[in-house]
Each structure stands twice: as C-alpha cells, then as structure tokens.
XYZ file of C-alpha atoms in Angstrom:
458
model
C -80.910 -124.240 -49.929
C -78.163 -121.671 -49.316
C -80.387 -118.938 -50.713
C -83.163 -120.006 -48.313
C -80.781 -119.830 -45.329
C -79.455 -116.405 -46.380
C -82.994 -115.056 -46.506
C -83.501 -115.827 -42.810
C -80.196 -114.807 -41.255
C -80.160 -114.079 -37.524
C -80.013 -110.332 -36.908
C -76.567 -109.120 -35.953
C -76.574 -105.699 -34.249
C -72.915 -105.183 -35.231
C -73.530 -105.833 -38.908
C -73.474 -102.129 -39.785
C -70.094 -101.709 -38.106
C -68.728 -104.789 -39.913
C -69.911 -103.477 -43.278
C -68.300 -100.110 -42.545
C -64.990 -101.788 -41.708
C -65.101 -103.898 -44.890
C -65.671 -100.790 -46.948
C -62.767 -99.010 -45.317
C -60.535 -101.954 -46.285
C -61.320 -101.463 -49.953
C -58.613 -100.121 -52.184
C -58.777 -96.427 -53.012
C -56.608 -95.393 -55.990
C -54.498 -98.502 -55.463
C -53.866 -97.758 -51.776
C -55.325 -99.689 -48.866
C -57.225 -97.734 -46.251
C -56.354 -98.958 -42.770
C -59.078 -100.267 -40.498
C -59.716 -98.460 -37.238
C -61.365 -99.801 -34.086
C -63.720 -98.162 -31.629
C -60.839 -97.431 -29.252
C -59.171 -95.401 -32.011
C -62.332 -93.341 -32.451
C -62.586 -92.430 -28.766
C -58.952 -91.391 -28.699
C -56.180 -92.339 -26.268
C -57.387 -93.529 -22.899
C -56.527 -91.314 -19.925
C -55.367 -93.232 -16.849
C -54.301 -92.354 -13.308
C -50.673 -92.247 -14.468
C -51.497 -89.186 -16.578
C -52.033 -87.013 -13.489
C -49.026 -84.750 -14.032
C -49.749 -84.597 -17.762
C -53.321 -83.480 -17.050
C -52.063 -80.648 -14.841
C -49.418 -79.629 -17.356
C -51.870 -79.187 -20.227
C -54.808 -77.840 -18.211
C -54.437 -74.317 -19.548
C -58.057 -73.463 -18.693
C -57.408 -74.048 -14.987
C -54.082 -72.194 -15.119
C -55.594 -69.129 -16.793
C -58.749 -69.013 -14.615
C -57.159 -70.032 -11.314
C -57.527 -66.511 -9.872
C -61.337 -66.719 -9.975
C -61.287 -70.171 -8.333
C -59.060 -68.859 -5.524
C -61.332 -65.824 -5.098
C -64.351 -68.113 -4.651
C -62.389 -70.127 -2.081
C -61.467 -66.989 -0.105
C -65.067 -65.753 -0.205
C -66.319 -69.198 0.869
C -68.652 -69.419 -2.126
C -67.371 -72.597 -3.826
C -64.747 -74.475 -1.743
C -63.481 -76.930 -4.363
C -59.828 -77.938 -4.204
C -57.088 -79.032 -6.581
C -55.180 -82.221 -5.765
C -51.345 -82.158 -5.553
C -49.525 -82.449 -8.869
C -47.936 -85.767 -7.936
C -51.265 -87.374 -7.055
C -51.928 -90.444 -9.228
C -55.556 -89.767 -10.120
C -57.573 -88.452 -13.036
C -59.809 -86.440 -10.686
C -57.690 -83.327 -10.418
C -60.451 -81.214 -8.842
C -62.268 -82.511 -5.764
C -64.900 -81.450 -3.261
C -65.143 -82.625 0.329
C -67.447 -81.453 3.095
C -64.606 -81.516 5.648
C -61.710 -80.226 3.519
C -59.687 -77.176 4.532
C -61.414 -75.021 1.931
C -64.870 -76.118 3.103
C -64.070 -75.518 6.781
C -62.829 -72.053 5.835
C -66.106 -71.490 3.944
C -68.089 -72.417 7.076
C -66.119 -69.860 9.097
C -66.438 -67.045 6.548
C -70.145 -67.676 6.005
C -70.787 -67.719 9.759
C -69.003 -64.399 10.312
C -70.787 -62.801 7.357
C -74.122 -64.095 8.658
C -73.673 -62.086 11.866
C -73.493 -58.751 10.061
C -76.192 -59.739 7.538
C -78.641 -60.715 10.304
C -77.773 -57.556 12.234
C -78.468 -55.300 9.256
C -81.635 -57.174 8.303
C -83.066 -56.953 11.837
C -82.126 -53.259 12.049
C -83.996 -52.528 8.824
C -87.059 -54.383 10.085
C -87.023 -52.583 13.440
C -86.638 -49.183 11.761
C -89.649 -49.922 9.594
C -91.739 -51.075 12.556
C -90.885 -47.927 14.515
C -91.612 -45.660 11.559
C -95.040 -44.044 11.738
C -95.214 -43.695 7.936
C -96.146 -47.253 6.916
C -97.353 -46.595 3.397
C -97.383 -49.372 0.803
C -94.457 -47.710 -0.979
C -92.385 -47.809 2.192
C -93.088 -51.531 2.513
C -91.902 -52.055 -1.058
C -88.804 -49.943 -0.454
C -87.752 -52.035 2.570
C -88.405 -55.279 0.699
C -85.888 -54.275 -2.010
C -82.877 -54.201 0.292
C -84.022 -57.189 2.306
C -84.318 -59.267 -0.888
C -80.687 -58.510 -1.786
C -79.650 -60.204 1.472
C -81.407 -63.470 0.563
C -78.602 -64.955 -1.673
C -76.261 -65.036 1.326
C -78.469 -67.497 3.233
C -78.895 -69.675 0.138
C -75.153 -70.321 -0.394
C -75.113 -73.658 1.531
C -78.127 -74.959 -0.410
C -77.492 -73.450 -3.844
C -73.691 -73.540 -4.012
C -72.055 -75.947 -1.536
C -74.584 -78.725 -2.128
C -73.609 -78.815 -5.821
C -69.874 -78.896 -5.103
C -69.450 -82.492 -6.417
C -71.130 -81.515 -9.702
C -68.841 -78.497 -10.028
C -65.819 -80.776 -9.480
C -67.096 -83.073 -12.257
C -67.396 -80.073 -14.583
C -63.850 -78.914 -13.810
C -62.482 -82.428 -14.394
C -64.330 -82.627 -17.704
C -62.463 -79.515 -18.849
C -59.155 -81.006 -17.672
C -59.690 -84.325 -19.483
C -61.009 -82.638 -22.619
C -57.884 -80.527 -23.104
C -55.529 -83.521 -22.903
C -57.754 -85.584 -25.186
C -57.931 -82.678 -27.630
C -54.139 -82.396 -27.627
C -53.578 -86.124 -28.230
C -56.096 -86.294 -31.099
C -55.432 -83.019 -32.924
C -51.762 -82.611 -32.005
C -52.363 -78.982 -30.985
C -53.367 -77.583 -27.556
C -56.345 -75.335 -26.933
C -55.083 -71.783 -26.565
C -57.175 -69.277 -24.617
C -55.840 -65.864 -25.677
C -55.965 -63.088 -23.046
C -57.990 -65.281 -20.673
C -55.449 -64.975 -17.849
C -55.508 -61.168 -17.783
C -59.273 -61.139 -18.398
C -59.918 -63.358 -15.366
C -57.728 -61.231 -13.109
C -59.443 -58.098 -14.387
C -62.890 -59.544 -13.712
C -61.893 -60.544 -10.164
C -60.835 -56.976 -9.362
C -63.766 -55.481 -11.247
C -66.274 -57.657 -9.341
C -65.293 -56.143 -6.000
C -64.843 -52.632 -7.415
C -68.348 -52.743 -8.898
C -69.688 -54.050 -5.594
C -68.275 -51.057 -3.706
C -69.526 -48.651 -6.383
C -73.108 -49.982 -6.354
C -73.446 -50.175 -2.565
C -71.768 -46.840 -1.804
C -74.010 -45.167 -4.382
C -76.996 -46.395 -2.357
C -75.474 -44.921 0.800
C -75.203 -41.479 -0.787
C -78.490 -41.587 -2.713
C -80.758 -43.235 -0.087
C -81.498 -41.258 3.073
C -81.840 -44.228 5.433
C -79.008 -46.373 4.018
C -76.437 -46.076 6.778
C -72.754 -46.635 6.050
C -72.401 -49.601 8.392
C -75.297 -51.305 6.574
C -73.141 -51.457 3.449
C -70.838 -54.074 5.020
C -73.646 -56.637 4.767
C -73.965 -56.125 1.026
C -70.400 -55.938 -0.340
C -69.721 -59.684 -0.407
C -73.200 -60.479 -1.804
C -72.873 -58.112 -4.765
C -69.277 -59.287 -5.336
C -70.522 -62.899 -5.339
C -73.179 -62.073 -7.954
C -70.517 -60.326 -10.046
C -68.206 -63.316 -9.633
C -70.804 -65.793 -10.863
C -71.525 -63.561 -13.839
C -67.774 -63.478 -14.577
C -67.585 -67.271 -14.238
C -70.407 -67.705 -16.753
C -68.798 -65.220 -19.162
C -65.401 -66.959 -18.993
C -66.806 -70.462 -19.544
C -68.990 -69.388 -22.461
C -66.015 -67.730 -24.144
C -63.896 -70.828 -23.505
C -66.537 -73.014 -25.192
C -66.441 -70.756 -28.221
C -62.630 -70.871 -28.345
C -62.572 -74.685 -28.125
C -65.226 -74.959 -30.829
C -63.283 -72.627 -33.121
C -60.092 -74.654 -32.689
C -61.944 -77.900 -33.353
C -63.507 -76.423 -36.505
C -60.076 -75.388 -37.784
C -58.694 -78.891 -37.279
C -61.807 -80.354 -38.909
C -61.161 -78.270 -42.005
C -57.571 -79.556 -42.143
C -58.755 -83.153 -41.715
C -61.170 -82.833 -44.638
C -58.280 -81.777 -46.866
C -56.389 -84.991 -46.018
C -56.568 -88.088 -48.227
C -58.627 -90.367 -45.937
C -60.314 -88.252 -43.219
C -62.816 -90.833 -41.910
C -60.919 -91.684 -38.700
C -60.218 -88.044 -37.874
C -63.835 -87.120 -38.496
C -64.965 -89.847 -36.104
C -62.521 -88.633 -33.438
C -63.578 -85.002 -33.878
C -67.205 -86.063 -33.615
C -66.537 -87.525 -30.168
C -64.591 -84.399 -29.190
C -67.570 -82.282 -30.193
C -69.982 -84.478 -28.213
C -67.729 -84.087 -25.151
C -67.820 -80.304 -25.617
C -71.617 -80.362 -25.830
C -71.830 -82.473 -22.669
C -69.588 -79.976 -20.870
C -71.972 -77.154 -21.725
C -74.848 -79.189 -20.316
C -72.810 -80.022 -17.199
C -72.146 -76.312 -16.574
C -75.877 -75.690 -16.257
C -76.322 -78.820 -14.140
C -73.484 -77.935 -11.760
C -74.638 -74.370 -11.106
C -78.380 -74.925 -11.629
C -79.523 -73.845 -8.161
C -77.151 -70.909 -7.947
C -78.032 -69.392 -11.309
C -81.713 -70.282 -10.859
C -81.868 -68.314 -7.604
C -79.667 -65.696 -9.262
C -82.263 -65.126 -12.008
C -85.204 -65.087 -9.552
C -83.541 -62.534 -7.265
C -82.725 -60.337 -10.266
C -86.307 -60.605 -11.537
C -87.875 -59.828 -8.153
C -85.474 -57.003 -7.238
C -85.739 -55.354 -10.658
C -89.549 -55.435 -10.673
C -89.877 -54.033 -7.155
C -87.182 -51.383 -7.760
C -88.867 -50.222 -10.961
C -92.193 -49.958 -9.197
C -90.646 -48.088 -6.273
C -88.899 -45.560 -8.508
C -91.899 -44.932 -10.781
C -94.228 -44.696 -7.800
C -92.083 -42.079 -6.092
C -91.759 -40.105 -9.340
C -95.543 -40.026 -9.760
C -96.096 -38.911 -6.186
C -93.125 -36.672 -5.360
C -91.151 -36.215 -8.574
C -87.582 -37.273 -9.399
C -85.120 -37.263 -6.501
C -81.870 -38.928 -5.401
C -83.837 -41.811 -3.930
C -85.262 -42.749 -7.333
C -81.810 -42.432 -8.913
C -80.531 -45.007 -6.411
C -83.320 -47.402 -7.364
C -82.553 -46.917 -11.051
C -78.928 -47.877 -10.321
C -80.171 -51.192 -8.877
C -82.418 -51.782 -11.907
C -79.608 -51.078 -14.370
C -77.186 -53.301 -12.442
C -79.563 -56.282 -12.253
C -80.652 -56.096 -15.892
C -77.033 -55.832 -17.061
C -76.100 -59.019 -15.205
C -79.090 -60.883 -16.636
C -78.335 -59.697 -20.175
C -74.675 -60.768 -19.980
C -75.609 -64.272 -18.807
C -78.315 -64.756 -21.457
C -76.303 -63.184 -24.279
C -73.119 -65.161 -23.614
C -75.074 -68.428 -23.401
C -76.684 -67.621 -26.753
C -73.321 -66.957 -28.420
C -71.778 -70.138 -26.965
C -74.704 -72.254 -28.189
C -74.515 -70.676 -31.636
C -70.749 -71.136 -32.001
C -70.687 -74.732 -30.793
C -73.944 -75.809 -32.436
C -75.220 -73.819 -35.407
C -71.911 -72.604 -36.838
C -70.371 -76.070 -36.582
C -73.432 -77.580 -38.241
C -73.279 -75.066 -41.096
C -69.608 -75.859 -41.623
C -70.411 -79.568 -41.993
C -73.330 -78.898 -44.335
C -70.990 -76.953 -46.610
C -68.632 -79.922 -46.992
C -68.302 -81.087 -50.606
C -69.249 -84.756 -50.204
C -68.196 -85.545 -53.763
C -64.582 -84.742 -52.921
C -64.264 -87.277 -50.089
C -64.510 -91.079 -49.957
C -67.600 -93.013 -48.941
C -66.561 -93.722 -45.352
C -65.835 -90.012 -44.797
C -69.252 -89.147 -46.204
C -70.836 -91.473 -43.682
C -68.858 -89.879 -40.857
C -70.070 -86.419 -41.903
C -73.652 -87.688 -41.800
C -73.089 -89.235 -38.356
C -71.526 -85.959 -37.196
C -74.666 -84.057 -38.211
C -76.844 -86.622 -36.434
C -74.716 -86.266 -33.284
C -75.223 -82.485 -33.326
C -78.985 -82.933 -33.709
C -79.147 -85.531 -30.905
C -76.844 -83.640 -28.496
C -77.760 -79.953 -28.829
C -75.302 -77.702 -26.947
C -77.942 -76.105 -24.735
C -77.183 -74.221 -21.517
C -79.919 -75.710 -19.347
C -80.310 -75.249 -15.583
C -80.914 -78.921 -14.823
C -84.264 -78.940 -16.621
C -85.648 -75.745 -15.055
C -85.012 -73.375 -17.957
C -82.754 -72.779 -20.956
C -80.352 -69.851 -20.713
C -80.519 -67.829 -23.930
C -81.805 -64.521 -25.247
C -85.376 -65.767 -25.045
C -85.032 -65.917 -21.257
C -84.041 -62.234 -21.197
C -87.015 -61.141 -23.316
C -89.337 -63.385 -21.291
C -88.145 -61.726 -18.079
C -88.807 -58.290 -19.542
C -92.298 -59.417 -20.560
C -93.080 -60.782 -17.089
C -91.642 -57.679 -15.422
C -93.839 -55.465 -17.583
C -96.933 -57.487 -16.677
C -96.306 -57.330 -12.930
C -95.278 -53.688 -13.151
C -98.562 -52.790 -14.858
C -100.527 -54.552 -12.110
C -98.565 -52.783 -9.366
C -98.920 -49.396 -11.054
C -102.670 -49.909 -11.373
C -102.736 -50.594 -7.643
C -100.724 -47.431 -7.049
C -103.001 -45.314 -9.226
C -106.002 -46.680 -7.325
C -104.401 -45.581 -4.062
C -103.674 -42.151 -5.541
C -107.284 -41.757 -6.707
C -108.569 -42.768 -3.295
C -106.211 -40.278 -1.680
C -107.341 -37.561 -4.078
C -111.004 -38.257 -3.280
C -110.302 -37.993 0.441
C -108.538 -34.680 -0.087
C -111.415 -33.331 -2.197
C -113.942 -34.439 0.407
C -111.888 -32.822 3.175
C -111.608 -29.558 1.238
C -115.326 -29.581 0.419
C -116.232 -30.254 4.009
C -113.949 -27.475 5.189
C -115.492 -25.032 2.707
C -119.031 -25.878 3.836
C -118.016 -25.575 7.482
C -116.650 -22.088 6.812
C -119.567 -20.813 4.719
C -122.325 -22.070 7.014
C -121.586 -19.700 9.991
C -121.312 -16.697 7.635
C -124.777 -17.410 6.232
C -126.310 -17.568 9.685
C -124.693 -14.233 10.640
C -126.142 -12.532 7.514
C -129.674 -13.719 8.387
C -129.420 -12.193 11.847
C-alpha cells in the first residue's frame, strides 16, 4: 500500500531545492557541510539605513562624477544625487521640476535661439543663391542635419531620465553587494583621470572640428560655429559615457572572475558559486539597462551619424569628380572621419564588454575541473552556465538593435549601397550636362560655318 501511495505523490515544485539541501547536509570527509537558504544566495539585503554606506563605497560614481556634472551644466541629462544623510536606497534621482532640470530648460532654451538663428540663416542663404544645383542642396543638408540632435534632447534624453536614474542606482547597489559578498571592493584604476580627460577632450575636439569647417568651408561663417559647439561636445560626451561604462563592466567582470577562481579553490564552494552567479546576473542586467536607459539617444545618435556620413561622402566625391580636390572636400572628409570614429568606438567597446562579461566568463567556467569539487558545487557550475545562456550580456537599444561590431559593418554596407545610388544619379547628371555642352558646341560650329559657305557661293 505504501509503495502504491509513493508512486502517485503530489508534485512538489520545491522538491529539487529540498533534495539539494539534503545533499549539502551530507558528510564530506567526516565534516558536515552547512545548509544555506535562498537569502544567503542573494547576499545581504540593502535597506534604507545603508544610504551613507552606499555613497561611501560607490567608487564608480566618485570616479565618474565629473562627466555627470558636465551633463548637468550642459543641460543634457539633469539627474541629481541625493544628500549623503538621506535614508533611501535610491541615491540618484530624476525629477521634472528639480533644480538641475529647471537649469536644463534654461540652457536648452538659450541654445535653441542661436541654433534656430543659424538654421534659418543657412536656409535663407540657399534660397537667395542663384546656383541651386543638386550638390548645393546636399551640402546645405549636411550642416542642417548636425543641428537636429539639439531639438531631440527633450524627447531622446530627458524623457528617459528615470531609466538613467535606475541604471545609476543599479551600479551603486551592485558595488555594495559585491563588497559584502566577496569582501573586496571593485577598483576602477585610472578611471578618475580618464573621465576628467574625456570631459576636456570632448569640448576640445568640438572646437577643433567646428573651427576646421570655418576655415575649410567658404560659406561657414564664424558666428555660425556657436550653434554647433555644444552639439558636437554632447555627441563626444555620450561617446565618452559609453566608453567609460563598457570599461567598467569589463573591470567588474574581471574582479568577479578572480574571486570565482579563489572560491573554487576553497573546500566547499557551492554557496560562493551561487552568490557569484547572482552577482553575474546583476551585471548582465546592468548592461541591458544601459541600452534601455539611453536607447533613444544612442538610436538617434547612430541615425544622425549614418545620414551625415553618407551625405558628406557623396558631397566630397561629387565635388572631386566635378571640380577636383579642394579645401571644401577636405572639410567634408573631416566630418566623415569624425562620425565614423564615434560609431566605431561605440560598437567596438560594446563588443569588448559583451565578450569579457559573457564569453570569457563562460570559458572560465567550462574549464573548471568538475572532478575536483563536490556534487553541490558541480550543480552550481551547471546552473551558472545556464544563467549565462539565459541572460546574455547584450548591449541592446531597447529592442531596436544590438550594439556590436556587426552594427558597424552593417552601417558601412548600407552607406556603400546608398552612396552607389547617389553616385549613379550624379554620373547621370554629368552625362546629361556633357550632352548639352556637346550639342551647344555643335550648334555653334554649324552656325559659324553656314554663313561662310554662303559667302563662298556668291
């Protein structure tokens, strides 16, 4: 009768966890392995009382604070840090009526005046110009397209402020959790000086690119440059932000891998492996949150780069075919080189971050000698590998596209396709112009020779 009842036991969804706990209670070389609960796996709980502790160990915020302040001054991303004594786990906040946001409204409004003034001046100059060739239309579109990101800041940047605050808080919580579980803090070497250097370099590069257009382009007046400085600096700043975060992900992954190696050398590493697995999943979720928080900004970023690069390449090649190489084409090549460099940095750094957090960590786990560890640790290694497969550390712009090297090559492919179409259109115009010239010359020759023939007959 007992056998019959055992054959039809009611399914218990927690049976696997109970079996695992019973196995961990078994003796191993005469020593009892202690049982651990789910709360031990997730690590110490962070409460509102840990506010000052979160600030103290938030080395990522401390080392990258200069870039955050720069974005606040520029009015690009007006997120704020709460006071140190505030009893809350949300150390970074966003509010539509905060001091930083009100300052952003003011800065954006003042910048809009000069941007609209320059844009309208360029349009009026083109309308008054008698030479309205297709190439001139393309040339004016290039510098008007660079002004577009300014008007998209409220939609692409401010609207995602709450998501950016969530991302910043995830970094803050992760560092304290990492410290409590591993016993060692995450150290970001040279990140403080690197961030300061990138802040200065962003504005220096902005002045260099825009002033080069003033000296290389005939109709690029000096006062027009004031509408472009903050836009180029903003694009440089977002590229710097992406570079810093991707490097920070790699540093955190490297530190976690080092502690994982030490845990595997311990006598009973099952609990530590489970805790490190959850740390890794948190790191993967942070990478996904980065793309979600800045999805609109980097999406528009990539589209503007693609459009500007394609049009600039066409404009430069078209002018070279028609008039030869000049300073004007050199200025367009500067824009092409600048845009493609930004796109390559973003795609390349995302690729390296994904590889360090995902593939390299997976390879390290696959190389673990399972015969040298106990059964519960073996199971944790298997669960770790499953977690990596189920939570790939992908830099995704909220479902629009994945940021990696494939995106860079795909952009080059699309640019080449559109460039070929535009160049075919240009060559058609050149052939039509050549035919008109030949017809005009032929007609002129016949008009000259006809009177001479009549005179000879007389």
